[in-house]
């Protein structure tokens, strides 16, 4: 058995095979074959240089593109049900093809023994209740009951003795969600603020639903959990904290702490920072702000301070040399890119 394995999360930014338009995006042209090949080559090069064994992907628009990566990078197992057999691609009235999306996917050198795509929020997370007025008896439900982009949940056979539950997620972006009635007023500062608030509410609701899925997968068992995601929020953000859970209270009873630890997730970026003298973790640059939006989380089975852990996070490298601050570039690139606008975290986990 290998001494370690490597995992990654990779937002491939608008990946679609040549000749197909993006649905609902009239200003975006299809990939040309040369640009597409250059982008696939770059993605494969990153995965090979990182020696990645298991990767969650975001912003996929094409099963063809996923298969090209899998074949060239040496991943025998793949899963992206929303792209299966071109299910997201339709023919327009003008005869040209267009792709809905984006969607998430999973590539693995390990067998995927069980898998599903989840779009509906689980159980009681459908329609979070809030007090709608001054009276506590006036309660309303938020009409948010589905993920905008389906989440993948899979069981992956890491070795002969260990099966891990793996989640791949891509939550709502920070971009404003405008109403049809707001067309023509999108530059109004209050309209824009309201749009960002809607996006935040959606992302928060998605975080609660994802937290429910994590709790169900982690508690009362010893099966490790891995979560790969472009969560569109930084590590200290409330929405991110919702997903991973809270550290137990310092003075809580040991038995209560054990319950909390059982359903807590740990950021590989936090673990890396604990071992380093400098924090340079960022995976996205927007308006001069260096942000960590792309996350890998592990359960206590991979946490080095857990005496019963079966493996430990050893290191995390972020491939982000291709990112640039567009505010400091004279002629920033526009349109489709041969790279990605996200960095790629790659984490090595060593077996005990």
Short mmCIF file of C-alpha atoms in Angstrom, two decimals:
data_model
loop_
_atom_site.label_atom_id
_atom_site.label_comp_id
_atom_site.label_asym_id
_atom_site.label_seq_id
_atom_site.Cartn_x
_atom_site.Cartn_y
_atom_site.Cartn_z
CA UNK A 1 0.00 0.00 0.00
CA UNK A 2 1.22 3.51 -0.81
CA UNK A 3 2.38 5.56 2.17
CA UNK A 4 0.24 8.53 1.20
CA UNK A 5 -2.27 9.88 -1.30
CA UNK A 6 -3.04 13.31 -2.71
CA UNK A 7 -6.34 15.12 -3.09
CA UNK A 8 -7.33 18.38 -4.76
CA UNK A 9 -10.17 20.74 -5.56
CA UNK A 10 -10.06 22.40 -8.97
CA UNK A 11 -12.34 25.09 -10.41
CA UNK A 12 -11.60 24.70 -14.12
CA UNK A 13 -13.48 27.90 -15.10
CA UNK A 14 -15.99 27.45 -17.91
CA UNK A 15 -14.65 24.17 -19.30
CA UNK A 16 -16.53 23.20 -22.45
CA UNK A 17 -15.42 21.41 -25.61
CA UNK A 18 -15.11 23.42 -28.85
CA UNK A 19 -18.02 24.54 -30.97
CA UNK A 20 -20.65 24.66 -28.21
CA UNK A 21 -22.12 27.91 -26.89
CA UNK A 22 -22.86 28.71 -23.24
CA UNK A 23 -26.62 28.80 -22.59
CA UNK A 24 -27.87 32.20 -21.46
CA UNK A 25 -24.55 33.91 -22.22
CA UNK A 26 -24.87 35.52 -25.66
CA UNK A 27 -21.61 37.46 -25.30
CA UNK A 28 -19.47 34.35 -24.74
CA UNK A 29 -18.26 32.59 -27.86
CA UNK A 30 -17.39 28.87 -28.01
CA UNK A 31 -13.89 27.58 -27.39
CA UNK A 32 -11.66 27.34 -30.43
CA UNK A 33 -9.85 23.97 -30.75
CA UNK A 34 -6.42 25.51 -30.11
CA UNK A 35 -7.49 27.26 -26.91
CA UNK A 36 -9.35 24.18 -25.69
CA UNK A 37 -6.32 21.95 -26.22
CA UNK A 38 -4.08 24.44 -24.43
CA UNK A 39 -6.46 24.50 -21.47
CA UNK A 40 -6.78 20.71 -21.23
CA UNK A 41 -2.99 20.38 -21.44
CA UNK A 42 -2.60 22.89 -18.60
CA UNK A 43 -5.17 21.14 -16.37
CA UNK A 44 -3.52 17.77 -16.98
CA UNK A 45 -0.09 19.25 -16.26
CA UNK A 46 -1.27 20.61 -12.89
CA UNK A 47 -2.83 17.27 -11.90
CA UNK A 48 0.30 15.36 -12.90
CA UNK A 49 2.70 17.76 -11.21
CA UNK A 50 0.60 17.55 -8.05
CA UNK A 51 0.49 13.73 -8.27
CA UNK A 52 -3.24 14.01 -7.58
CA UNK A 53 -5.16 10.79 -6.86
CA UNK A 54 -8.61 12.25 -6.17
CA UNK A 55 -9.97 15.61 -7.32
CA UNK A 56 -13.28 17.45 -7.10
CA UNK A 57 -13.96 19.70 -10.10
CA UNK A 58 -16.15 22.77 -10.45
CA UNK A 59 -17.41 24.74 -13.50
CA UNK A 60 -17.71 21.76 -15.81
CA UNK A 61 -19.93 22.18 -18.87
CA UNK A 62 -18.94 19.09 -20.82
CA UNK A 63 -18.62 15.33 -20.37
CA UNK A 64 -16.27 15.34 -23.36
CA UNK A 65 -13.90 17.69 -21.55
CA UNK A 66 -14.07 15.61 -18.37
CA UNK A 67 -13.21 12.47 -20.33
CA UNK A 68 -10.29 14.23 -22.03
CA UNK A 69 -8.85 15.16 -18.62
CA UNK A 70 -9.44 11.70 -17.18
CA UNK A 71 -7.78 9.94 -20.09
CA UNK A 72 -4.75 12.21 -20.34
CA UNK A 73 -4.16 12.55 -16.58
CA UNK A 74 -4.68 8.86 -15.81
CA UNK A 75 -7.93 8.79 -13.84
CA UNK A 76 -9.79 5.51 -14.48
CA UNK A 77 -12.87 6.53 -12.47
CA UNK A 78 -15.05 9.59 -13.08
CA UNK A 79 -18.48 10.84 -12.05
CA UNK A 80 -20.44 13.82 -13.33
CA UNK A 81 -24.06 12.68 -13.71
CA UNK A 82 -25.42 16.03 -14.82
CA UNK A 83 -23.16 15.87 -17.89
CA UNK A 84 -23.82 12.21 -18.72
CA UNK A 85 -24.19 11.58 -22.46
CA UNK A 86 -24.43 15.31 -23.07
CA UNK A 87 -27.59 15.67 -20.98
CA UNK A 88 -26.86 19.37 -20.41
CA UNK A 89 -26.41 20.16 -24.13
CA UNK A 90 -29.32 21.13 -26.38
CA UNK A 91 -29.72 22.28 -29.98
CA UNK A 92 -30.96 25.84 -30.48
CA UNK A 93 -33.41 27.05 -33.11
CA UNK A 94 -30.49 28.18 -35.27
CA UNK A 95 -29.07 24.64 -35.23
CA UNK A 96 -26.15 25.46 -32.95
CA UNK A 97 -25.53 23.65 -29.67
CA UNK A 98 -25.51 25.25 -26.23
CA UNK A 99 -24.59 23.87 -22.80
CA UNK A 100 -26.30 24.48 -19.46
CA UNK A 101 -24.14 24.69 -16.39
CA UNK A 102 -21.87 24.82 -14.61
CA UNK A 103 -21.75 21.47 -12.78
CA UNK A 104 -19.34 19.61 -10.51
CA UNK A 105 -17.51 16.35 -11.12
CA UNK A 106 -15.19 13.83 -9.50
CA UNK A 107 -12.06 12.13 -10.88
CA UNK A 108 -10.43 9.30 -8.96
CA UNK A 109 -7.62 6.78 -9.23
CA UNK A 110 -9.45 4.86 -6.50
CA UNK A 111 -12.66 2.90 -7.12
CA UNK A 112 -15.88 4.86 -6.64
CA UNK A 113 -18.12 2.30 -4.95
CA UNK A 114 -21.25 4.41 -4.46
CA UNK A 115 -22.32 7.81 -5.72
CA UNK A 116 -25.21 10.21 -6.13
CA UNK A 117 -26.00 13.75 -7.19
CA UNK A 118 -28.04 15.78 -4.71
CA UNK A 119 -30.07 18.82 -5.73
CA UNK A 120 -32.87 18.93 -3.13
CA UNK A 121 -32.04 20.09 0.39
CA UNK A 122 -32.25 17.24 2.92
CA UNK A 123 -34.95 16.99 5.59
CA UNK A 124 -35.54 19.94 7.85
CA UNK A 125 -33.12 22.19 5.93
CA UNK A 126 -35.79 22.81 3.28
CA UNK A 127 -37.22 26.27 3.85
CA UNK A 128 -35.41 27.74 6.86
CA UNK A 129 -37.87 29.46 9.19
CA UNK A 130 -37.39 33.09 10.25
CA UNK A 131 -39.36 35.54 12.34
CA UNK A 132 -40.97 37.82 9.80
CA UNK A 133 -41.95 40.65 12.12
CA UNK A 134 -41.80 41.90 15.68
CA UNK A 135 -44.05 39.08 16.86
CA UNK A 136 -42.32 35.74 17.47
CA UNK A 137 -45.50 34.00 16.35
CA UNK A 138 -45.13 35.38 12.83
CA UNK A 139 -42.80 32.84 11.23
CA UNK A 140 -42.06 32.52 7.53
CA UNK A 141 -40.14 29.92 5.54
CA UNK A 142 -37.45 30.97 3.10
CA UNK A 143 -38.42 29.51 -0.29
CA UNK A 144 -34.95 28.06 -0.87
CA UNK A 145 -35.08 24.27 -1.04
CA UNK A 146 -32.52 23.26 -3.67
CA UNK A 147 -28.85 23.68 -4.52
CA UNK A 148 -28.31 25.91 -7.54
CA UNK A 149 -25.60 23.43 -8.58
CA UNK A 150 -26.11 19.81 -7.50
CA UNK A 151 -23.68 18.41 -4.92
CA UNK A 152 -21.89 15.11 -5.49
CA UNK A 153 -21.70 12.60 -2.64
CA UNK A 154 -19.62 9.49 -3.28
CA UNK A 155 -18.00 6.63 -1.40
CA UNK A 156 -14.41 6.13 -2.53
CA UNK A 157 -12.28 3.07 -1.69
CA UNK A 158 -9.01 4.69 -0.57
CA UNK A 159 -7.45 1.33 0.27
CA UNK A 160 -8.58 -2.22 1.03
CA UNK A 161 -9.73 -1.22 4.52
CA UNK A 162 -10.90 2.40 4.17
CA UNK A 163 -13.88 3.87 2.35
CA UNK A 164 -14.23 7.67 2.52
CA UNK A 165 -17.36 9.74 1.98
CA UNK A 166 -16.51 12.47 -0.52
CA UNK A 167 -18.49 15.64 -1.21
CA UNK A 168 -17.94 17.98 -4.17
CA UNK A 169 -19.73 21.33 -3.94
CA UNK A 170 -19.93 24.70 -5.70
CA UNK A 171 -22.03 27.19 -3.76
CA UNK A 172 -23.74 30.38 -4.96
CA UNK A 173 -21.31 33.11 -5.94
CA UNK A 174 -21.11 36.60 -4.47
CA UNK A 175 -22.37 38.10 -7.73
CA UNK A 176 -25.65 39.99 -7.25
CA UNK A 177 -28.82 38.08 -8.06
CA UNK A 178 -31.05 40.62 -9.75
CA UNK A 179 -34.80 40.46 -10.29
CA UNK A 180 -36.31 40.87 -13.75
CA UNK A 181 -37.93 44.07 -12.52
CA UNK A 182 -34.46 45.49 -11.81
CA UNK A 183 -33.28 45.37 -15.43
CA UNK A 184 -31.91 48.77 -16.37
CA UNK A 185 -31.15 49.64 -12.75
CA UNK A 186 -28.35 47.19 -12.03
CA UNK A 187 -25.81 49.96 -11.45
CA UNK A 188 -27.98 51.48 -8.73
CA UNK A 189 -26.02 50.94 -5.49
CA UNK A 190 -29.07 49.86 -3.49
CA UNK A 191 -30.30 47.50 -6.20
CA UNK A 192 -26.82 45.99 -6.34
CA UNK A 193 -26.69 45.68 -2.54
CA UNK A 194 -30.05 43.92 -2.52
CA UNK A 195 -28.81 41.55 -5.23
CA UNK A 196 -25.74 40.63 -3.19
CA UNK A 197 -27.96 40.06 -0.17
CA UNK A 198 -30.07 37.58 -2.13
CA UNK A 199 -26.92 35.73 -3.18
CA UNK A 200 -25.71 35.62 0.42
CA UNK A 201 -29.05 34.26 1.63
CA UNK A 202 -28.97 31.53 -1.02
CA UNK A 203 -25.35 30.61 -0.19
CA UNK A 204 -26.18 30.53 3.53
CA UNK A 205 -29.16 28.24 2.94
CA UNK A 206 -26.99 25.97 0.80
CA UNK A 207 -24.43 25.91 3.62
CA UNK A 208 -27.03 24.70 6.11
CA UNK A 209 -28.11 21.92 3.75
CA UNK A 210 -24.50 20.88 3.15
CA UNK A 211 -23.89 20.93 6.92
CA UNK A 212 -26.78 18.51 7.37
CA UNK A 213 -25.21 16.16 4.83
CA UNK A 214 -21.82 16.39 6.56
CA UNK A 215 -23.32 15.67 9.99
CA UNK A 216 -25.20 12.66 8.65
CA UNK A 217 -21.98 11.33 7.11
CA UNK A 218 -19.67 11.93 10.08
CA UNK A 219 -21.47 11.27 13.32
CA UNK A 220 -21.62 7.88 15.04
CA UNK A 221 -19.19 6.17 12.68
CA UNK A 222 -15.49 5.96 11.88
CA UNK A 223 -15.77 6.50 8.13
CA UNK A 224 -13.63 9.48 7.08
CA UNK A 225 -15.11 12.42 5.18
CA UNK A 226 -13.51 14.65 2.55
CA UNK A 227 -15.16 17.82 1.26
CA UNK A 228 -13.94 19.56 -1.90
CA UNK A 229 -15.54 22.85 -2.76
CA UNK A 230 -15.53 26.25 -4.33
CA UNK A 231 -17.62 27.65 -1.48
CA UNK A 232 -17.40 31.25 -2.75
CA UNK A 233 -16.47 32.47 0.72
CA UNK A 234 -13.27 32.70 2.72
CA UNK A 235 -12.33 30.42 5.58
CA UNK A 236 -13.56 32.64 8.48
CA UNK A 237 -16.86 33.44 6.72
CA UNK A 238 -20.05 32.48 8.52
CA UNK A 239 -21.24 30.39 5.59
CA UNK A 240 -18.02 28.35 5.66
CA UNK A 241 -18.21 27.95 9.43
CA UNK A 242 -21.77 26.67 9.08
CA UNK A 243 -20.57 23.83 6.85
CA UNK A 244 -17.65 22.67 8.98
CA UNK A 245 -19.20 23.14 12.42
CA UNK A 246 -17.97 24.77 15.62
CA UNK A 247 -15.11 23.70 17.85
CA UNK A 248 -16.45 22.44 21.18
CA UNK A 249 -16.48 24.87 24.09
CA UNK A 250 -13.17 24.79 25.93
CA UNK A 251 -14.72 23.90 29.31
CA UNK A 252 -17.29 21.45 27.97
CA UNK A 253 -17.43 17.95 29.39
CA UNK A 254 -15.10 15.46 27.63
CA UNK A 255 -18.02 13.34 26.50
CA UNK A 256 -19.70 16.43 24.97
CA UNK A 257 -16.47 17.42 23.23
CA UNK A 258 -16.19 13.96 21.72
CA UNK A 259 -19.65 14.30 20.19
CA UNK A 260 -18.73 17.66 18.62
CA UNK A 261 -15.37 16.41 17.32
CA UNK A 262 -17.13 13.49 15.64
CA UNK A 263 -19.05 15.84 13.31
CA UNK A 264 -16.46 18.59 12.87
CA UNK A 265 -14.43 19.19 9.71
CA UNK A 266 -10.91 20.60 9.58
CA UNK A 267 -9.50 22.89 6.90
CA UNK A 268 -6.26 21.68 5.33
CA UNK A 269 -5.31 25.36 5.00
CA UNK A 270 -5.58 25.82 8.78
CA UNK A 271 -3.49 22.70 9.32
CA UNK A 272 -0.86 23.95 6.88
CA UNK A 273 -0.71 27.35 8.58
CA UNK A 274 -0.09 25.69 11.94
CA UNK A 275 3.09 24.15 10.51
CA UNK A 276 4.33 27.20 8.60
CA UNK A 277 5.81 30.57 9.49
CA UNK A 278 3.83 32.46 6.87
CA UNK A 279 0.31 32.25 5.49
CA UNK A 280 0.16 32.69 1.72
CA UNK A 281 -3.07 30.79 1.11
CA UNK A 282 -5.18 32.34 -1.63
CA UNK A 283 -7.00 30.83 -4.59
CA UNK A 284 -8.74 33.83 -6.15
CA UNK A 285 -8.08 37.54 -6.75
CA UNK A 286 -10.93 40.00 -7.22
CA UNK A 287 -10.57 43.78 -7.17
CA UNK A 288 -7.22 43.46 -5.44
CA UNK A 289 -8.49 41.16 -2.70
CA UNK A 290 -6.67 37.87 -2.32
CA UNK A 291 -9.24 35.33 -1.19
CA UNK A 292 -9.36 31.66 -0.23
CA UNK A 293 -12.52 30.38 -1.91
CA UNK A 294 -11.43 26.85 -2.82
CA UNK A 295 -11.45 24.51 0.15
CA UNK A 296 -10.51 21.02 1.22
CA UNK A 297 -11.90 19.80 4.53
CA UNK A 298 -11.19 16.54 6.33
CA UNK A 299 -12.89 14.79 9.25
CA UNK A 300 -11.19 13.82 12.50
CA UNK A 301 -10.03 10.51 11.02
CA UNK A 302 -7.35 12.55 9.20
CA UNK A 303 -6.62 15.02 12.03
CA UNK A 304 -3.14 14.70 13.55
CA UNK A 305 -4.27 15.53 17.10
CA UNK A 306 -6.78 12.71 17.13
CA UNK A 307 -5.05 9.70 18.73
CA UNK A 308 -7.38 7.39 16.82
CA UNK A 309 -6.75 8.94 13.39
CA UNK A 310 -5.99 6.55 10.54
CA UNK A 311 -4.04 9.11 8.49
CA UNK A 312 -2.84 12.71 8.82
CA UNK A 313 -2.67 15.78 6.62
CA UNK A 314 1.02 16.34 5.87
CA UNK A 315 1.10 19.32 3.53
CA UNK A 316 -0.95 21.52 1.22
CA UNK A 317 0.37 23.29 -1.85
CA UNK A 318 -1.69 25.83 -3.76
CA UNK A 319 -0.97 26.15 -7.47
CA UNK A 320 -1.71 29.85 -7.94
CA UNK A 321 1.19 31.31 -9.94
CA UNK A 322 -1.14 31.79 -12.91
CA UNK A 323 -3.39 34.21 -10.99
CA UNK A 324 -2.94 37.94 -11.51
CA UNK A 325 -4.47 41.08 -10.08
CA UNK A 326 -6.27 42.59 -13.07
CA UNK A 327 -6.18 46.04 -11.49
CA UNK A 328 -2.40 46.05 -11.96
CA UNK A 329 -2.35 44.76 -15.54
CA UNK A 330 -2.44 47.20 -18.46
CA UNK A 331 -4.40 44.91 -20.79
CA UNK A 332 -6.02 42.13 -18.75
CA UNK A 333 -7.23 39.07 -20.65
CA UNK A 334 -10.94 38.93 -21.36
CA UNK A 335 -13.16 36.10 -22.52
CA UNK A 336 -12.35 32.41 -22.33
CA UNK A 337 -9.02 31.51 -20.76
CA UNK A 338 -6.45 28.75 -21.25
CA UNK A 339 -6.01 28.70 -17.48
CA UNK A 340 -8.44 29.26 -14.57
CA UNK A 341 -9.29 32.24 -12.41
CA UNK A 342 -8.88 30.01 -9.34
CA UNK A 343 -5.89 28.47 -7.63
CA UNK A 344 -5.72 24.73 -7.04
CA UNK A 345 -5.07 23.38 -3.52
CA UNK A 346 -3.37 19.96 -3.46
CA UNK A 347 -3.11 18.13 -0.13
CA UNK A 348 -1.01 15.10 0.75
CA UNK A 349 -2.39 12.73 3.40
CA UNK A 350 -0.09 10.14 4.97
CA UNK A 351 -1.36 6.85 6.36
CA UNK A 352 -0.57 6.10 9.98
#
